Coordinates of C-alpha atoms in Angstrom, one line a residue:
M15 CA -13.2 -92.4 -55.4
E16 CA -10.6 -91.4 -52.9
T17 CA -11.0 -92.4 -49.3
S18 CA -10.3 -88.9 -47.9
A19 CA -12.6 -86.0 -48.4
P20 CA -11.2 -83.6 -51.1
F21 CA -12.5 -80.5 -49.2
E22 CA -14.0 -79.7 -45.8
Y23 CA -17.8 -79.7 -45.7
T24 CA -20.1 -78.4 -43.0
G25 CA -23.9 -78.1 -43.2
D26 CA -26.9 -80.0 -44.5
E27 CA -25.7 -83.6 -45.1
S28 CA -28.4 -84.1 -47.8
L29 CA -26.6 -81.5 -49.9
R30 CA -23.1 -82.9 -49.6
Q31 CA -23.4 -85.3 -52.5
P32 CA -25.1 -82.9 -55.0
I33 CA -22.7 -80.1 -54.1
G34 CA -19.7 -82.4 -54.5
A35 CA -21.0 -83.6 -57.9
A36 CA -21.7 -80.1 -59.1
L37 CA -18.2 -78.9 -58.1
G38 CA -16.8 -82.0 -59.8
R39 CA -18.3 -80.9 -63.1
V40 CA -16.4 -77.6 -63.0
V41 CA -13.2 -77.8 -65.0
D42 CA -10.0 -75.8 -64.7
P43 CA -9.4 -75.2 -68.4
E44 CA -5.7 -74.8 -68.0
V45 CA -5.3 -78.4 -66.9
A46 CA -8.5 -79.9 -68.3
M47 CA -9.4 -81.4 -64.9
S48 CA -12.1 -80.9 -62.3
I49 CA -11.4 -78.2 -59.7
V50 CA -12.0 -80.9 -57.1
D51 CA -9.3 -83.2 -58.5
V52 CA -6.9 -80.2 -58.9
G53 CA -7.5 -79.4 -55.2
L54 CA -8.8 -75.9 -55.7
V55 CA -11.8 -76.2 -53.3
Y56 CA -10.8 -75.8 -49.6
R57 CA -14.1 -75.7 -47.9
V58 CA -17.9 -75.7 -48.5
A59 CA -20.1 -74.3 -45.7
V60 CA -23.9 -74.5 -45.9
D61 CA -26.2 -72.6 -43.6
D62 CA -29.9 -71.9 -43.9
A63 CA -29.7 -69.7 -46.9
T64 CA -26.2 -69.7 -48.3
V65 CA -23.6 -72.1 -49.7
H66 CA -20.2 -70.6 -49.2
V67 CA -17.3 -72.0 -51.2
L68 CA -13.8 -71.1 -50.2
M69 CA -11.4 -71.9 -53.0
T70 CA -8.2 -70.9 -54.6
M71 CA -6.5 -71.0 -58.0
T72 CA -3.2 -72.6 -58.9
S73 CA -1.7 -69.1 -59.1
A74 CA -2.9 -65.6 -58.3
A75 CA -2.4 -64.7 -62.0
C76 CA -4.7 -67.5 -63.2
P77 CA -6.4 -66.1 -66.4
A78 CA -9.4 -68.5 -66.0
A79 CA -10.3 -67.4 -62.4
D80 CA -13.4 -65.4 -63.4
A81 CA -14.7 -68.2 -65.6
I82 CA -14.1 -70.9 -63.0
V83 CA -15.9 -68.9 -60.3
E84 CA -18.9 -68.3 -62.7
D85 CA -19.0 -72.0 -63.5
V86 CA -19.0 -72.9 -59.8
E87 CA -21.9 -70.5 -59.2
A88 CA -23.8 -71.9 -62.2
E89 CA -23.3 -75.6 -61.4
L90 CA -24.3 -75.1 -57.7
T91 CA -27.4 -73.0 -58.7
R92 CA -28.6 -75.9 -60.8
V93 CA -28.5 -78.4 -58.0
L94 CA -29.5 -76.3 -54.9
P95 CA -33.0 -75.6 -53.8
P96 CA -34.1 -72.1 -54.8
R97 CA -33.8 -70.7 -51.2
Y98 CA -30.0 -70.9 -51.4
S99 CA -27.6 -68.3 -52.6
V100 CA -24.1 -69.1 -53.6
E101 CA -21.0 -67.2 -52.5
V102 CA -17.6 -68.0 -53.8
E103 CA -14.6 -66.6 -52.0
L104 CA -11.1 -66.8 -53.5
C105 CA -8.3 -67.0 -51.1
W106 CA -4.5 -67.2 -51.4
E107 CA -3.6 -68.6 -48.0
P108 CA -2.8 -71.3 -47.7
A109 CA -1.3 -71.2 -51.2
W110 CA -2.3 -74.0 -53.6
T111 CA 0.4 -76.7 -53.9
P112 CA 0.5 -79.9 -56.1
E113 CA 0.0 -82.0 -53.0
R114 CA -3.6 -80.9 -52.9
M115 CA -4.3 -82.8 -56.2
S116 CA -6.2 -86.1 -56.1
E117 CA -4.3 -89.3 -56.9
R118 CA -6.2 -89.3 -60.3
A119 CA -4.9 -85.8 -61.1
K120 CA -1.4 -86.7 -60.1
R121 CA -1.5 -89.7 -62.4
F122 CA -3.0 -87.6 -65.2
M123 CA -0.2 -85.0 -64.8
R124 CA 2.4 -87.8 -64.4
W125 CA 3.5 -86.6 -61.0

């Protein structure tokens, strides 16, 4: 486990670990690694009724974007109490760069 948080998190601390684990199970099929390790998740904000995930793709032309977003929604829905809805927002600024990858991902990609 890395010492720095892979993404910004605000909200109910009791949900931090299950949300992080759920996002860690979502795989970017183009690189066969977790979206957390690839550095696609920028921020998770939890309020009383919503879990908002701000994330990106490695490129705006990513053919797997829809599938990844669906997987994020499905994994989070499995671990969240029923009162929560999930919102996933794709953004392109700041643009994803390889520096966002975890050390494990960099080793895997031989960078």
